[in-house]
Short mmCIF file of C-alpha atoms in Angstrom, two decimals:
data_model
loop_
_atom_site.label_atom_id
_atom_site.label_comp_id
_atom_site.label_asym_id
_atom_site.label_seq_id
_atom_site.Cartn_x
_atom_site.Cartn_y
_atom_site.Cartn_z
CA UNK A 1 -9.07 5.47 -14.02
CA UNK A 2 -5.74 3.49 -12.80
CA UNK A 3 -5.94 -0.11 -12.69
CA UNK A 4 -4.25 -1.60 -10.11
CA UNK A 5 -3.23 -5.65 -9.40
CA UNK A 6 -1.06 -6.60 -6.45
CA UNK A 7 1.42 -9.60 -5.96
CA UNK A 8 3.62 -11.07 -3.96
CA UNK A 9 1.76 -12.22 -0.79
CA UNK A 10 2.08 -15.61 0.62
CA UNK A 11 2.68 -16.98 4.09
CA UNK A 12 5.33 -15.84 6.50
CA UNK A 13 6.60 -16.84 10.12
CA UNK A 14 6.53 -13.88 12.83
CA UNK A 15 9.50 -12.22 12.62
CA UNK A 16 9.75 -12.30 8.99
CA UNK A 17 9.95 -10.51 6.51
CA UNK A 18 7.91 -10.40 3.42
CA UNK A 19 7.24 -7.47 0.20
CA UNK A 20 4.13 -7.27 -2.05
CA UNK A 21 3.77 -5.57 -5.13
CA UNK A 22 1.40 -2.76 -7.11
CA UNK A 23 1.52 -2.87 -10.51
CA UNK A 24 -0.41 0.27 -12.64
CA UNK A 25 -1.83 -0.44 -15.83
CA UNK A 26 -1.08 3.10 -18.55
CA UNK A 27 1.03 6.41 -18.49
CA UNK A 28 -0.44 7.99 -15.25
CA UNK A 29 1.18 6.18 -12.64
CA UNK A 30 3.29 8.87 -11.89
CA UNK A 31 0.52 11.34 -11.13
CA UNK A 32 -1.15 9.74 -8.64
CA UNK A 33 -0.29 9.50 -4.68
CA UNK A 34 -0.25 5.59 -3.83
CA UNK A 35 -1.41 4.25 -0.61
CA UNK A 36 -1.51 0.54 1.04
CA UNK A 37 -4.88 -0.94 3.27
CA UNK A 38 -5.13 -3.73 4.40
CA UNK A 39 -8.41 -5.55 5.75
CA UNK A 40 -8.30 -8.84 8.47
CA UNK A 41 -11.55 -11.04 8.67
CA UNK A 42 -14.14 -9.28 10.32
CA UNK A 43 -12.37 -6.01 10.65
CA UNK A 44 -12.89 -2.94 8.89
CA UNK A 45 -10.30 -1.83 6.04
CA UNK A 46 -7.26 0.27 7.70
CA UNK A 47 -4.64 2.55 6.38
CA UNK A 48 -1.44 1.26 6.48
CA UNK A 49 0.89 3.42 4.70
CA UNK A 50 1.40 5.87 1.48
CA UNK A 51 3.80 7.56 -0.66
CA UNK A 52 3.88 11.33 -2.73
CA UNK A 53 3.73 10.79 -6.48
CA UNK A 54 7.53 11.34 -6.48
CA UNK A 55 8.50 9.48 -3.67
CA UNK A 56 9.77 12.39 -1.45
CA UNK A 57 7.05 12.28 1.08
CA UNK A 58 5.67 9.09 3.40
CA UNK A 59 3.19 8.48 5.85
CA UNK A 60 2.65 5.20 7.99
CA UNK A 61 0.11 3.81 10.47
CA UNK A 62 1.40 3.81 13.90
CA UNK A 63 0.84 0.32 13.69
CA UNK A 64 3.48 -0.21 11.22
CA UNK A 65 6.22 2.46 11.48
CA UNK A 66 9.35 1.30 11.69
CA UNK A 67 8.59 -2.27 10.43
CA UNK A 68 7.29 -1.45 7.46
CA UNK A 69 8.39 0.96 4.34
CA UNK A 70 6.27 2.20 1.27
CA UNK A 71 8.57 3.05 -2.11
CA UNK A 72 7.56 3.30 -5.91
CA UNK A 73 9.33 3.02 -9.35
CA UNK A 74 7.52 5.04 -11.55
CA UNK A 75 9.49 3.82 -14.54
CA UNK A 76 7.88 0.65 -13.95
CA UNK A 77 4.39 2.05 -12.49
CA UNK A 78 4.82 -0.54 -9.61
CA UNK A 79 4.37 0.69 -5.65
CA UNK A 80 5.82 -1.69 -3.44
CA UNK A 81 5.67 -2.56 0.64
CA UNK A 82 8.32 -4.22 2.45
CA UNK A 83 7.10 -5.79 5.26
CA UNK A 84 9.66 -6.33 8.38
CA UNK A 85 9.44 -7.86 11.97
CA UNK A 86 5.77 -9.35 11.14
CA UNK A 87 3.24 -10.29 13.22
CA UNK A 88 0.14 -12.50 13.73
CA UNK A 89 -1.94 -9.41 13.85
CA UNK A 90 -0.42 -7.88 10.48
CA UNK A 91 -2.48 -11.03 8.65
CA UNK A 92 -4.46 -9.29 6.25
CA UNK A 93 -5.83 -8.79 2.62
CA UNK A 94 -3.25 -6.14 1.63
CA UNK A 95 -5.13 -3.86 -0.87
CA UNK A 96 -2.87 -1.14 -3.11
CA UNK A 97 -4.62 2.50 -3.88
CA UNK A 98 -4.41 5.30 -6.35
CA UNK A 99 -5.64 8.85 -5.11
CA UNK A 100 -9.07 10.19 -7.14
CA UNK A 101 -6.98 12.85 -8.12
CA UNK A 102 -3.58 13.63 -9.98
CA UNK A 103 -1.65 15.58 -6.63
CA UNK A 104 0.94 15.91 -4.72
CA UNK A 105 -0.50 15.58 -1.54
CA UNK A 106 -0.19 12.42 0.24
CA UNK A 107 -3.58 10.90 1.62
CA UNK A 108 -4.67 8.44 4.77
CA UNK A 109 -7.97 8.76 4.26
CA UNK A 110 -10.07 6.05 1.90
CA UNK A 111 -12.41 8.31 0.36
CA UNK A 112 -9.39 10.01 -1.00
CA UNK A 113 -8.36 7.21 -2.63
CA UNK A 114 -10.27 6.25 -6.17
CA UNK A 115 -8.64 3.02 -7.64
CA UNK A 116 -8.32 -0.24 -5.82
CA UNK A 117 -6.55 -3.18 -6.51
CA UNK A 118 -7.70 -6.75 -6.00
CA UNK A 119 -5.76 -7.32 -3.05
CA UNK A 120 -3.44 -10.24 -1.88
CA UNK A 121 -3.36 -12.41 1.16
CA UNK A 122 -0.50 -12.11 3.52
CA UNK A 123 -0.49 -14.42 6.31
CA UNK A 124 1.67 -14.35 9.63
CA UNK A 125 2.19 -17.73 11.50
CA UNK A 126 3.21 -17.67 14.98
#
């Protein structure tokens, strides 16, 4: 019921550093868990991190911890992803998600996400 539109991809040496953006459309933002996926060419979509409706509570692929880090302004109903120390192999369609349900739990899993954005292209060059 969320709509969802990300921005702020583009291209990006290795070693960069690079943040993309999740805006919500209405008044339940707020409600809703938030999670990022992103999908390469060929591959299958993969969880890459997400965020508690408030903020308190994070989760992030292996992949990605310590490089990465998921935060929200719910005053603004935008999620956002800032992207450290990239790599070739973090080239992706970064996709934003809303949970199917208003919660507080924080979810990895797709099927426990219901809204999807669009996606945007972030590409690493070595």
């Amino acid at each position: 019921q969320v709509q969802l539109v990300e921005s702020g991809g583009g291209l990006v040496q290795a070693g960069g550093s690079l943040r993309v953006s999740c805006a919500a459309s209405g008044r339940t933002f707020s409600t809703y868990s938030m999670g990022w996926f992103r999908q390469a060419p060929g591959k299958e979509r993969e969880f890459v991190a997400a965020i508690s409706w408030n903020g308190d509570s994070t989760y992030y692929a292996d992949s990605v911890k310590g490089r990465f880090s998921i935060s929200r302004d719910n005053a603004k109903n935008t999620v956002y992803l800032r992207m450290n120390s990239l790599k070739p192999e973090d080239t992706a369609v970064y996709y934003c998600a809303a949970s199917r349900y208003s919660t507080t739990v924080v979810y990895t899993r797709t099927a426990d996400f219901g809204s999807w954005g669009q996606g945007t292209q972030v590409t690493v060059s070595s």
